Amino acid sequence: MSALVRDLASALPGMPASADEPDRIAYARDLWPRHHLDVRAGEPARQRPAAIAWPSTTDEVARAVRWARDHGVPLVPFGAGSGVCAGIAPREDVLVMDLKRLARIRRLDPGAPLVEVEAGHMGVPFEQAMERAGLTLGHFPSSILCSTVGGWVAARSAGQCSGAYGKIEDMVAALECVTGDGEVVELRRRTSAPDLVPLVVGSEGTMAVVTSATLRLHPAPAARGFGAWSFPSTKHGWEAMRAMFQAGLRPAVARLYDPFDAMLAKQGGVKGARDEPRGERNGRGEPRGGLRGTALRAVLRRPGALNDLLHTRAATKVMGGAMIVVVFEGTDERAQHGVDEARRLCELLGGACEGEAPARRWLEHRYSVSYRQAPVFANGAFVDTMEVAARWSKLGDLYDGVRRALGEHVFVMAHFSHAYPDGCCIYFSFAGSADPGLVRERGWDAACAATYDRAWRAALAAAVEAGGTLAHHHGVGRSKAPRLGEELGAGVDVVRSLMRAFDPRGILNPGNLVPEKAPPPRQHPAPPSPVPVRIDGASLLACVEGTTTLAEAERLLEDEGLTLDMRMPDGATTVAEWLARGAPGTRDHWLDPADQLLAGLDATLGDGRALTVRPAPRRAVGPDLTALFVGAGGRFGRVDRAWLRVHKRGVTRPAAPAFACERDPGVSPGEARLLDAVERELKG
Ligand SMILES: Cc1cc2nc3c(=O)[nH]c(=O)nc-3n(C[C@H](O)[C@H](O)[C@H](O)COP(=O)(O)OP(=O)(O)OC[C@H]3O[C@@H](n4cnc5c(N)ncnc54)[C@H](O)[C@@H]3O)c2cc1C
């Protein structure tokens, strides 16, 4: 038994802990694909944590955190380790805290409907329990078999049905968490006073350990409606997705495949290479034998040529074009109406009906594709995925820019699987191999890692350049942390301030999300000279100056057939004042989880620093910094301009089933203390 485990056991008798070698290796990493290259090279855990603890109550978590704080031991919260961004890469002095024993359903209120569930509950048994009660959370990440509720919250996860139910941040009504000081606090969503929930959601284990979440539920769907249409190009396809979401349709699932991905989807998905000899290498360290493996590596040696070929018009035609599949859920009538409307819009925009089969096939195999990576690694290559997002008007730039950047290094395909009225996520899948020029010098696996790093660096730079967000739902981890400044600018320092406010000694997951030694953040270009309202019609967003009054904004929007669609509190109120008061008069955000009021903003913090949160339909790049301004009464700074969702006049807005939960609970003493700490830290 190690000294650390002995000390911990005497402080918390009865809480299991281990410093055994197999445990230390098992908890040494998450599923970041670059780690798989180390595993293949025979190094499953280059560094491993000092010990692992398994608390089973909030009280045990709090006592263990206080113990870690008092002993200066860094602590890494661990859900199921399915993260793909190196959020879990513990140093040798770290105590990993596996939360899976915190897995009780504390309260199920079918009337609301809502559930309070502990953070370590695994996805599938949780959803099964909801199903038995005739309910659903509506959150189905492809990793649902191997991820926890706490991991979803910490990483801002998205499920396959985000089109109707939103992302995890749209489902959380309250969180119980333990701060880095070992204090247990309950954070509740509210509008007319500061809301700390959006700051902890996405904090990736660096601000607090989430111990339970109160989540909004829906009635389990009684029926499903299916549809699929092919389109001459990917662009035609995303225009149809945009039309659906902006017309108020909310397909639970809406997936657009680019021509190559569509061809695979029509055939039932990627088939893994089987029966390949594994582990054998030739003299150059290159995996040996196996026809499929040799062919795969040969193809991946020149990815640029292959990517170019597949994106010619002729190839697109041969492959049958792009394809959308949709699944609507709800009552029989709602599901059928959704499919009928989707058909009308798709056919109006050039789509050809593919029948129900592709969508039904997708549902049947919904969790299969993600687990077919292993054979590619076994054959000496690598695969990974990258999920970025942008408003609709920037989606073409994002698609072209990232595809081009990745395509120079790896073979790339894409689908679009999370759409919203104001934008969409693009999910790139890519496969690569060793850089031939480096194999002799560095060996096969290190030469693969070089290609891998180059592809990621180029793709992240292209995403930022195109006006997109670096991550839509996988989070930042350590893999993207060095690029966070490119998106958030001064926001990186704000995230650091939040970390200090919640975790003054910096013991929680150090080095994650924001690197300890970050390059200076990029300054965002100065905003164009103020215009009261600038409209992005394609994205149904308006960039409104903070000094513009609501009445003036509404009048300018009216000229374009648009509206803020709200009960005007007082037309003379400026947009900045209105947001500081929590945007009174707007529609209840629980009515349409896929929609949002505010896509981004420019603000000035209390100490004069400028902060930009670039507009995106949803993001997973740490805490949602807009929460520092909405409903905060100007306590942390003022909004200079805001990207607001605007609505076409005459379009009926969707309404999800009712959700009975207190909308504006008071600020608890624990929350008040944290807000004071945030204010102090932001003032420096
Ligand atoms: C095959 C596959 C498919 C995937 N598909 C999806 C998908 O469809 N959608 C999606 O969003 N993601 C997907 N992912 C990514 C991953 O599953 C998610 O990020 C998931 O939310 C992580 O949950 P986890 O419980 O495994 O967290 P972990 O990997 O254990 O942790 C993730 C991060 O959260 C922190 N953390 C975990 N629990 C807590 C807690 N209770 N309190 C505070 N911090 C905590 C950790 O410190 C770490 O930084 C996929 C991954 C794989 C391998």
XYZ file of C-alpha atoms and ligand atoms in Angstrom:
737
model
C 0.000 0.000 0.000
C 1.426 3.416 -0.951
C 1.850 6.167 1.642
C -0.771 8.225 -0.174
C -3.361 5.451 -0.003
C -2.498 4.831 3.666
C -3.039 8.521 4.505
C -6.244 8.643 2.527
C -7.540 5.448 4.164
C -6.927 6.845 7.617
C -8.726 10.098 6.695
C -11.608 8.310 4.962
C -11.896 4.810 6.385
C -14.238 2.686 4.310
C -13.681 4.491 0.993
C -11.934 2.082 -1.392
C -8.628 3.313 -2.836
C -5.807 1.636 -4.691
C -2.262 2.247 -5.846
C -1.977 -1.163 -7.510
C -0.170 -1.155 -10.836
C -3.069 -2.542 -12.951
C -5.375 0.153 -11.549
C -2.816 2.881 -12.159
C -2.453 1.732 -15.778
C -6.218 1.403 -16.297
C -6.804 4.991 -15.084
C -3.844 6.535 -16.894
C -5.753 7.876 -19.898
C -9.051 8.394 -21.657
C -9.784 7.426 -25.269
C -7.844 10.198 -27.019
C -6.873 8.415 -30.258
C -3.307 9.709 -30.111
C -2.877 7.642 -26.941
C -3.771 4.570 -28.986
C -0.571 5.133 -30.977
C 1.406 4.843 -27.726
C -0.510 1.707 -26.806
C 0.275 0.236 -30.219
C 3.922 1.138 -29.697
C 3.858 -0.908 -26.470
C 3.488 1.972 -23.997
C -0.024 1.786 -22.557
C 0.714 4.335 -19.815
C 3.715 6.626 -20.163
C 2.643 8.297 -16.920
C 0.138 6.971 -14.454
C -1.656 8.403 -11.421
C -0.428 7.876 -7.880
C -3.708 6.285 -6.770
C -7.398 5.871 -7.486
C -10.283 6.393 -5.042
C -13.894 5.297 -5.355
C -16.160 7.511 -3.212
C -19.821 6.570 -3.075
C -21.465 9.618 -1.490
C -21.243 13.380 -1.929
C -19.934 13.583 1.611
C -17.070 11.225 0.728
C -16.287 13.280 -2.373
C -16.218 16.471 -0.291
C -13.996 14.943 2.400
C -11.631 13.490 -0.195
C -11.378 16.864 -1.956
C -10.606 18.593 1.361
C -8.002 15.939 2.110
C -6.429 16.465 -1.332
C -6.480 20.244 -0.871
C -4.852 20.016 2.573
C -2.155 17.627 1.322
C -1.548 19.489 -1.953
C -2.537 16.415 -3.996
C -3.952 17.155 -7.477
C -7.253 15.406 -8.104
C -8.800 14.299 -11.393
C -12.529 13.479 -11.577
C -13.120 10.377 -13.694
C -16.452 9.326 -15.200
C -16.005 6.397 -17.574
C -12.872 7.610 -19.371
C -14.575 7.782 -22.786
C -13.416 11.360 -23.431
C -11.451 11.767 -26.655
C -9.419 14.923 -25.927
C -6.979 13.847 -23.183
C -9.112 15.329 -20.416
C -7.747 12.448 -18.376
C -3.954 12.266 -18.518
C -3.009 12.248 -14.827
C 0.509 13.027 -13.687
C 2.363 10.717 -11.287
C 1.264 12.738 -8.220
C -2.464 12.718 -9.012
C -5.323 11.085 -7.159
C -7.952 9.965 -9.682
C -11.485 10.000 -8.301
C -13.704 7.507 -10.095
C -17.319 8.602 -9.559
C -19.130 5.515 -10.830
C -20.162 4.424 -7.330
C -22.219 7.624 -7.108
C -24.946 6.164 -9.263
C -28.257 6.549 -7.468
C -31.378 8.105 -8.857
C -32.239 10.394 -5.955
C -35.544 11.727 -7.173
C -37.774 11.037 -10.133
C -40.673 13.433 -10.540
C -42.810 12.214 -13.466
C -45.127 15.202 -13.031
C -42.488 17.805 -13.890
C -40.974 15.636 -15.435
C -37.434 15.712 -14.006
C -34.846 13.495 -12.415
C -32.058 14.079 -9.954
C -29.340 11.566 -10.764
C -25.869 11.091 -9.344
C -22.954 11.911 -11.598
C -21.457 8.436 -11.898
C -24.585 6.846 -13.387
C -23.708 5.147 -16.676
C -25.702 6.203 -19.733
C -27.513 3.046 -20.775
C -28.865 1.908 -17.367
C -29.901 5.499 -16.692
C -31.890 5.793 -19.907
C -33.396 2.327 -19.291
C -34.588 3.466 -15.860
C -36.217 6.511 -17.441
C -37.806 4.334 -20.106
C -39.377 2.107 -17.414
C -41.067 5.232 -16.071
C -42.358 6.114 -19.566
C -39.839 8.971 -19.848
C -36.646 9.873 -21.669
C -33.821 12.349 -21.173
C -33.411 12.408 -24.958
C -29.611 12.300 -24.624
C -28.034 9.530 -26.688
C -24.320 10.165 -27.328
C -22.737 7.422 -29.431
C -20.721 6.657 -26.297
C -23.836 6.099 -24.164
C -22.599 2.552 -23.448
C -19.362 3.851 -21.915
C -19.984 7.336 -20.481
C -21.527 8.861 -17.344
C -23.949 11.668 -16.581
C -21.139 13.647 -14.897
C -18.888 13.204 -17.931
C -21.668 14.491 -20.204
C -22.090 17.599 -18.062
C -18.354 18.187 -17.655
C -17.647 17.916 -21.393
C -20.812 19.615 -22.798
C -21.879 16.450 -24.549
C -24.327 16.153 -27.467
C -26.560 13.191 -28.177
C -27.821 11.853 -31.481
C -31.282 13.361 -30.826
C -30.090 16.931 -30.191
C -32.429 18.263 -32.905
C -35.442 17.853 -30.595
C -33.956 17.635 -27.097
C -30.894 19.895 -27.369
C -27.442 19.267 -25.914
C -26.781 18.357 -22.284
C -26.544 22.060 -21.343
C -30.132 22.448 -22.524
C -31.256 19.687 -20.132
C -29.627 20.692 -16.838
C -31.922 22.428 -14.332
C -29.542 22.219 -11.352
C -26.200 20.744 -10.327
C -24.803 19.608 -7.029
C -21.048 19.901 -6.971
C -18.042 19.992 -4.726
C -15.719 22.932 -5.253
C -11.941 22.715 -4.998
C -12.293 23.838 -1.369
C -14.429 20.802 -0.607
C -17.633 22.814 -0.226
C -20.865 21.194 -1.432
C -22.992 23.679 -3.395
C -26.196 23.422 -5.330
C -26.313 25.582 -8.444
C -29.698 26.297 -10.013
C -30.696 27.687 -13.387
C -32.353 31.075 -13.220
C -32.864 34.084 -15.446
C -33.149 37.243 -13.396
C -29.987 36.796 -11.296
C -26.582 35.262 -12.108
C -26.694 31.616 -13.139
C -23.560 29.613 -12.337
C -24.729 26.374 -13.975
C -23.492 27.277 -17.503
C -20.066 28.046 -16.033
C -19.633 24.614 -14.448
C -21.128 22.772 -17.429
C -18.150 22.290 -19.763
C -15.525 22.975 -17.099
C -14.028 19.509 -17.708
C -13.212 18.705 -14.096
C -11.222 21.900 -13.508
C -13.667 23.918 -11.379
C -15.709 21.431 -9.366
C -16.553 17.764 -9.058
C -20.130 17.331 -10.233
C -21.868 14.916 -7.858
C -25.434 15.050 -9.167
C -27.521 16.703 -11.852
C -31.198 17.599 -11.981
C -32.260 17.043 -15.555
C -35.368 17.882 -17.535
C -37.164 14.831 -18.962
C -39.698 14.273 -21.750
C -42.432 11.696 -22.251
C -40.929 8.664 -24.036
C -41.884 8.996 -27.713
C -44.963 7.005 -28.685
C -44.037 7.003 -32.384
C -41.241 7.667 -34.831
C -41.330 8.912 -38.408
C -38.488 8.235 -40.851
C -37.280 9.850 -44.073
C -34.212 10.136 -46.324
C -33.394 12.250 -49.365
C -30.340 12.472 -51.581
C -29.000 15.754 -52.974
C -26.663 16.644 -55.848
C -24.136 18.141 -53.422
C -23.411 18.527 -49.718
C -24.301 22.215 -49.958
C -27.754 21.394 -51.338
C -28.150 19.056 -48.369
C -27.249 21.580 -45.694
C -29.549 24.165 -47.258
C -32.371 21.652 -46.768
C -31.341 21.094 -43.119
C -31.294 24.850 -42.585
C -34.724 25.212 -44.154
C -36.149 22.521 -41.856
C -34.798 24.001 -38.636
C -35.674 27.565 -39.579
C -39.218 26.513 -40.513
C -39.638 25.280 -36.936
C -39.221 21.553 -37.628
C -37.360 19.666 -34.886
C -36.364 16.224 -36.156
C -34.826 14.379 -33.195
C -32.223 13.083 -35.639
C -31.103 14.984 -38.729
C -27.919 13.742 -40.349
C -26.468 14.903 -43.621
C -23.721 12.742 -45.115
C -21.253 14.017 -47.697
C -21.127 11.845 -50.858
C -18.496 9.355 -49.625
C -20.046 9.053 -46.151
C -23.486 8.774 -47.813
C -22.283 5.918 -49.978
C -21.075 4.075 -46.857
C -24.296 4.866 -44.981
C -26.363 3.456 -47.827
C -24.332 0.258 -47.611
C -24.870 0.021 -43.856
C -21.765 1.778 -42.508
C -18.019 1.220 -42.386
C -17.015 -2.395 -42.144
C -13.956 -3.008 -40.028
C -11.043 -4.946 -41.532
C -11.164 -8.379 -39.927
C -8.785 -11.265 -39.537
C -5.682 -9.165 -39.905
C -2.538 -10.359 -38.184
C -1.926 -8.031 -35.250
C 1.238 -6.924 -33.562
C 3.706 -8.248 -36.169
C 6.088 -5.678 -37.655
C 8.591 -5.759 -40.507
C 12.145 -4.404 -40.265
C 10.950 -0.774 -40.564
C 8.551 -1.277 -37.672
C 5.713 -1.204 -40.199
C 2.818 -3.553 -39.443
C 3.275 -6.677 -41.563
C 1.043 -8.797 -43.736
C -2.686 -8.724 -44.335
C -3.939 -7.645 -47.717
C -6.463 -5.194 -46.331
C -3.926 -3.568 -44.025
C -1.366 -3.189 -46.803
C -3.988 -1.732 -49.123
C -5.217 0.636 -46.410
C -1.739 1.959 -45.700
C -0.996 2.335 -49.413
C -4.175 4.356 -49.958
C -3.491 6.556 -46.952
C 0.035 7.329 -48.104
C -1.320 9.874 -50.611
C -4.490 11.182 -48.999
C -4.431 14.490 -50.904
C -4.893 12.844 -54.284
C -7.660 10.587 -52.990
C -9.515 13.468 -51.331
C -9.288 15.542 -54.511
C -10.545 12.679 -56.617
C -13.533 12.018 -54.377
C -14.565 15.648 -54.436
C -14.793 15.940 -58.201
C -18.241 16.390 -59.654
C -17.993 13.078 -61.495
C -17.138 11.150 -58.330
C -19.972 12.839 -56.435
C -22.353 11.681 -59.140
C -21.029 8.121 -59.163
C -21.367 7.921 -55.377
C -24.963 9.099 -55.569
C -24.562 12.562 -53.991
C -25.100 13.653 -50.414
C -27.907 12.251 -48.273
C -30.042 13.455 -45.373
C -31.708 11.048 -42.953
C -34.274 12.269 -40.434
C -36.108 10.679 -37.529
C -39.010 12.550 -35.955
C -40.321 11.545 -32.520
C -43.449 12.237 -30.486
C -47.063 11.341 -30.969
C -48.052 9.537 -34.156
C -49.470 12.724 -35.557
C -46.425 14.875 -34.666
C -43.963 12.368 -36.121
C -45.954 12.033 -39.354
C -46.418 15.782 -39.692
C -42.644 16.236 -39.258
C -41.835 13.771 -42.027
C -44.431 15.295 -44.367
C -43.034 18.789 -43.857
C -39.424 17.593 -44.220
C -40.385 15.892 -47.483
C -42.009 19.050 -48.784
C -38.925 21.154 -48.003
C -36.346 18.615 -49.204
C -38.132 18.070 -52.496
C -38.540 21.811 -52.982
C -34.765 22.139 -52.607
C -33.830 19.412 -55.070
C -33.823 16.315 -52.855
C -34.740 12.889 -54.261
C -36.647 10.567 -51.956
C -34.674 7.526 -50.735
C -37.588 6.107 -48.729
C -37.499 5.239 -45.035
C -34.873 2.488 -45.213
C -31.670 4.557 -44.724
C -33.098 6.241 -41.598
C -34.374 2.959 -40.159
C -30.992 1.340 -40.888
C -29.233 4.213 -39.156
C -31.397 3.731 -36.035
C -30.688 0.004 -35.975
C -26.896 0.572 -36.128
C -26.827 3.854 -34.241
C -23.987 2.843 -31.902
C -21.966 0.626 -34.235
C -19.747 2.920 -36.273
C -17.916 4.528 -33.348
C -16.577 1.182 -32.201
C -14.967 0.183 -35.494
C -11.741 2.074 -34.993
C -9.672 -0.727 -33.496
C -8.991 -2.654 -36.742
C -7.667 0.505 -38.404
C -5.131 0.974 -35.594
C -4.296 -2.731 -35.690
C -3.489 -2.304 -39.373
C -0.915 0.370 -38.656
C -3.037 3.420 -39.506
C -5.100 5.737 -37.280
C -8.557 7.286 -37.241
C -10.085 10.174 -35.353
C -13.029 12.548 -35.491
C -13.324 16.303 -35.205
C -16.584 18.100 -34.428
C -16.708 21.797 -35.160
C -19.640 24.168 -35.591
C -20.532 27.501 -37.128
C -23.522 29.641 -37.900
C -25.126 28.773 -41.230
C -23.565 31.730 -43.075
C -20.075 30.435 -42.185
C -20.774 26.744 -42.647
C -19.475 26.584 -46.225
C -16.193 28.264 -45.208
C -15.882 25.898 -42.264
C -16.549 22.812 -44.385
C -14.182 23.816 -47.188
C -11.468 25.151 -44.869
C -11.278 22.208 -42.498
C -11.703 19.601 -45.241
C -8.866 21.187 -47.227
C -6.609 21.485 -44.170
C -7.186 17.903 -43.047
C -7.148 16.593 -46.601
C -3.484 17.433 -47.108
C -2.535 14.970 -44.389
C -5.293 12.387 -44.014
C -8.230 10.852 -45.823
C -11.348 12.776 -44.778
C -15.122 12.443 -44.910
C -17.864 14.335 -43.114
C -21.380 14.334 -41.865
C -23.512 17.043 -40.285
C -25.321 15.627 -37.291
C -26.411 18.438 -34.957
C -28.409 21.240 -36.546
C -30.080 24.267 -34.968
C -31.997 27.243 -36.340
C -28.806 29.356 -36.318
C -26.121 26.894 -37.384
C -24.804 23.386 -37.522
C -22.046 21.040 -36.384
C -19.775 19.311 -38.912
C -18.364 15.980 -37.832
C -15.223 15.090 -39.781
C -13.955 11.508 -39.666
C -10.414 10.981 -40.885
C -7.881 8.236 -41.328
C -4.147 8.590 -41.791
C -0.893 6.755 -41.771
C 2.819 7.280 -41.148
C 4.648 10.145 -42.812
C 6.888 8.117 -45.205
C 9.713 10.644 -44.845
C 9.903 10.090 -41.087
C 9.555 6.323 -40.746
C 13.274 5.534 -41.030
C 14.298 8.260 -38.598
C 11.539 7.962 -35.975
C 9.900 4.578 -36.460
C 6.411 3.766 -37.705
C 4.280 4.826 -34.745
C 6.103 8.117 -34.153
C 5.784 8.863 -37.885
C 2.021 8.218 -37.568
C 1.913 10.575 -34.587
C 3.642 13.261 -36.688
C 0.947 13.017 -39.378
C -1.720 13.009 -36.674
C -0.383 16.169 -35.001
C 0.020 18.003 -38.287
C -3.523 17.170 -39.393
C -5.018 18.397 -36.099
C -2.946 21.578 -36.014
C -3.955 22.507 -39.556
C -7.618 21.642 -39.033
C -8.023 23.611 -35.787
C -6.367 26.653 -37.356
C -8.709 26.353 -40.346
C -11.768 26.092 -38.073
C -10.860 29.298 -36.240
C -9.994 31.045 -39.507
C -13.396 30.117 -40.955
C -15.227 31.641 -37.977
C -16.168 28.321 -36.411
C -15.870 27.015 -32.885
C -13.077 24.543 -32.054
C -15.386 21.966 -30.524
C -19.118 21.345 -30.549
C -19.364 18.441 -28.102
C -16.107 16.587 -27.420
C -14.645 19.387 -25.325
C -11.111 20.743 -25.207
C -9.051 18.534 -22.906
C -5.304 18.794 -23.206
C -5.358 18.068 -26.928
C -6.997 21.372 -27.939
C -6.037 23.495 -24.915
C -3.068 25.141 -26.679
C -5.493 26.501 -29.322
C -8.177 27.727 -26.935
C -6.789 31.271 -27.002
C -7.353 31.451 -30.752
C -11.062 31.127 -30.205
C -11.566 32.764 -26.807
C -8.874 35.467 -26.880
C -8.946 37.177 -23.468
C -11.621 34.641 -22.527
C -8.811 32.216 -21.630
C -7.831 34.458 -18.730
C -11.473 34.696 -17.733
C -11.673 30.901 -17.629
C -8.546 30.892 -15.461
C -10.203 33.395 -13.095
C -13.261 31.154 -12.843
C -11.028 28.178 -12.039
C -9.364 30.144 -9.225
C -12.737 31.249 -7.858
C -14.022 27.674 -7.661
C -10.726 25.964 -6.872
C -8.382 28.449 -5.179
C -5.520 25.968 -4.702
C -5.722 24.711 -8.287
C -5.975 21.032 -7.348
C -8.687 20.026 -9.845
C -7.428 18.447 -13.076
C -4.450 20.830 -13.466
C -3.261 21.278 -17.034
C -6.651 20.433 -18.496
C -8.800 22.802 -20.622
C -6.458 25.752 -20.144
C -2.788 24.800 -20.286
C -0.523 25.831 -17.434
C 1.783 27.560 -19.923
C -0.428 28.985 -22.626
C 0.816 31.149 -25.450
C -0.536 34.716 -25.187
C -4.120 34.746 -26.411
C -4.790 36.180 -29.828
C -6.430 39.580 -29.877
C -9.697 39.519 -31.745
C -9.923 42.074 -34.553
C -11.640 45.287 -33.563
C -15.361 45.078 -34.324
C -16.588 47.028 -37.333
C -17.813 50.543 -36.619
C -21.055 50.368 -34.716
C -24.242 49.830 -36.658
C -27.348 49.478 -34.470
C -28.311 46.140 -36.025
C -26.401 43.924 -38.487
C -28.432 41.013 -39.791
C -27.077 37.602 -40.727
C -30.151 36.487 -42.643
C -28.884 33.010 -43.461
C -28.352 32.255 -39.769
C -31.352 34.233 -38.506
C -29.051 36.138 -36.170
C -28.738 39.862 -35.586
C -25.661 41.498 -34.149
C -27.177 44.296 -32.076
C -25.207 47.089 -30.389
C -25.645 47.111 -26.619
C -26.742 50.749 -26.763
C -29.526 50.051 -29.273
C -32.944 50.168 -27.685
C -35.232 47.178 -28.013
C -37.780 49.323 -29.868
C -35.198 50.467 -32.419
C -33.887 46.930 -32.916
C -37.403 45.640 -33.454
C -38.172 48.414 -35.949
C -35.026 47.687 -38.000
C -35.744 43.961 -37.946
C -39.323 44.543 -39.029
C -38.057 46.121 -42.252
C -36.498 42.729 -43.071
C -39.576 40.678 -42.101
C -37.919 39.637 -38.831
C -38.689 40.026 -35.139
C -37.171 39.419 -31.709
C -40.535 37.792 -30.907
C -40.828 38.885 -27.303
C -43.100 40.779 -24.978
C -41.398 44.157 -25.050
C -40.699 45.087 -21.392
C -40.087 48.743 -22.229
C -39.040 49.792 -25.700
C -36.596 52.363 -24.308
C -34.531 49.660 -22.591
C -31.199 49.111 -24.310
C -30.132 45.628 -25.337
C -27.278 45.721 -22.790
C -29.660 46.625 -19.952
C -32.199 44.048 -21.067
C -29.603 41.235 -21.103
C -28.271 42.326 -17.715
C -31.816 41.893 -16.395
C -32.014 38.348 -17.811
C -33.819 39.207 -21.084
C -37.325 39.582 -19.618
C -40.216 39.064 -22.022
C -38.517 36.367 -24.118
C -40.072 32.979 -24.618
C -39.321 30.308 -21.991
C -36.127 28.592 -23.206
C -37.394 25.150 -22.068
C -40.059 25.294 -24.812
C -37.567 24.718 -27.619
C -34.314 23.120 -26.397
C -32.693 23.303 -29.846
C -33.054 27.074 -29.994
C -31.166 29.741 -28.066
C -31.584 33.428 -27.392
C -27.940 34.473 -27.512
C -25.338 33.016 -29.898
C -22.374 35.187 -28.874
C -21.332 38.622 -27.679
C -18.663 41.281 -27.321
C -18.370 42.617 -23.789
C -16.208 44.789 -21.603
C -15.291 43.284 -18.248
C -15.365 45.364 -15.072
C -11.613 46.041 -15.317
C -11.860 47.233 -18.926
C -10.717 44.037 -20.677
C -12.525 43.176 -23.891
C -14.124 39.749 -24.171
C -15.480 38.135 -27.329
C -17.617 35.026 -27.429
C -17.884 34.379 -31.145
C -21.328 33.414 -32.416
C -21.913 29.677 -32.661
C -25.031 27.520 -32.535
C -23.530 25.578 -29.580
C -19.965 25.016 -28.399
C -17.900 22.836 -26.064
C -14.954 25.103 -25.342
C -15.209 25.346 -21.583
C -17.615 27.407 -19.478
C -20.269 29.431 -21.301
C -18.906 32.927 -20.658
C -22.126 34.625 -21.779
C -23.511 33.566 -18.363
C -21.351 36.278 -16.782
C -23.616 38.882 -18.351
C -27.151 37.523 -18.804
C -29.140 38.203 -15.634
C -25.995 39.364 -13.820
C -27.115 42.994 -13.450
C -23.838 44.295 -14.887
C -21.887 42.888 -11.931
C -19.053 41.463 -14.058
C -19.130 43.878 -16.980
C -21.342 45.167 -19.763
C -22.421 43.768 -23.121
C -21.194 45.906 -26.026
C -22.984 43.941 -28.734
C -24.958 40.737 -28.762
C -25.723 38.114 -31.397
C -29.443 37.573 -30.883
C -31.660 34.956 -32.481
C -34.281 36.599 -34.651
C -37.384 35.013 -36.091
C -39.180 35.179 -39.400
C -42.574 36.737 -38.989
C -45.405 34.253 -39.402
C -43.389 31.131 -38.565
C -44.906 29.075 -35.745
C -42.296 28.301 -33.135
C -42.114 24.720 -31.856
C -43.199 23.855 -28.329
C -41.859 20.826 -26.464
C -44.075 19.159 -23.840
C -44.481 21.180 -20.634
C -41.737 21.307 -18.014
C -42.815 22.308 -14.515
C -39.780 23.546 -12.656
C -39.185 26.751 -10.742
C -37.830 29.225 -13.312
C -36.277 31.807 -11.046
C -35.116 30.332 -7.742
C -33.314 32.626 -5.303
C -29.523 32.694 -5.002
C -28.377 30.353 -2.203
C -25.638 31.378 0.281
C -23.220 28.922 -1.390
C -23.880 30.448 -4.810
C -23.535 33.954 -3.344
C -20.080 33.061 -1.955
C -18.995 31.723 -5.345
C -20.285 34.834 -7.108
C -18.253 37.009 -4.729
C -15.192 34.884 -5.460
C -15.756 35.185 -9.235
C -16.038 38.960 -8.908
C -12.821 39.155 -6.864
C -10.907 36.985 -9.324
C -12.141 38.896 -12.360
C -10.947 42.125 -10.782
C -7.541 40.454 -10.442
C -16.919 5.707 -29.336
C -17.142 7.067 -28.784
C -18.245 7.799 -29.208
C -18.478 9.079 -28.671
N -19.609 9.748 -29.052
C -19.919 10.935 -28.453
C -21.139 11.601 -28.771
O -21.962 11.141 -29.571
N -21.385 12.783 -28.155
C -20.523 13.315 -27.242
O -20.818 14.371 -26.701
N -19.353 12.712 -26.954
C -19.033 11.533 -27.495
N -17.862 10.897 -27.174
C -16.947 11.543 -26.217
C -17.214 11.167 -24.729
O -17.955 9.989 -24.613
C -17.930 12.285 -24.012
O -17.036 13.366 -23.881
C -18.497 11.943 -22.629
O -19.283 13.035 -22.204
C -17.433 11.644 -21.592
O -18.052 11.016 -20.469
P -17.219 10.144 -19.437
O -18.140 9.814 -18.313
O -16.573 9.002 -20.103
O -16.161 11.212 -18.967
P -14.586 11.074 -18.790
O -13.940 10.716 -20.069
O -14.310 10.214 -17.623
O -14.220 12.579 -18.410
C -14.336 13.614 -19.345
C -13.908 14.940 -18.685
O -14.870 15.302 -17.714
C -14.310 15.322 -16.398
N -15.303 14.687 -15.522
C -15.860 13.462 -15.637
N -16.774 13.280 -14.686
C -16.819 14.416 -13.958
C -17.564 14.848 -12.827
N -18.483 14.069 -12.263
N -17.333 16.081 -12.347
C -16.415 16.908 -12.905
N -15.676 16.539 -13.963
C -15.877 15.317 -14.491
C -13.002 14.577 -16.483
O -12.059 15.052 -15.537
C -12.582 14.839 -17.919
O -11.939 16.077 -18.018
C -17.577 9.637 -27.718
C -16.465 8.890 -27.313
C -16.253 7.627 -27.829
C -15.062 6.864 -27.350
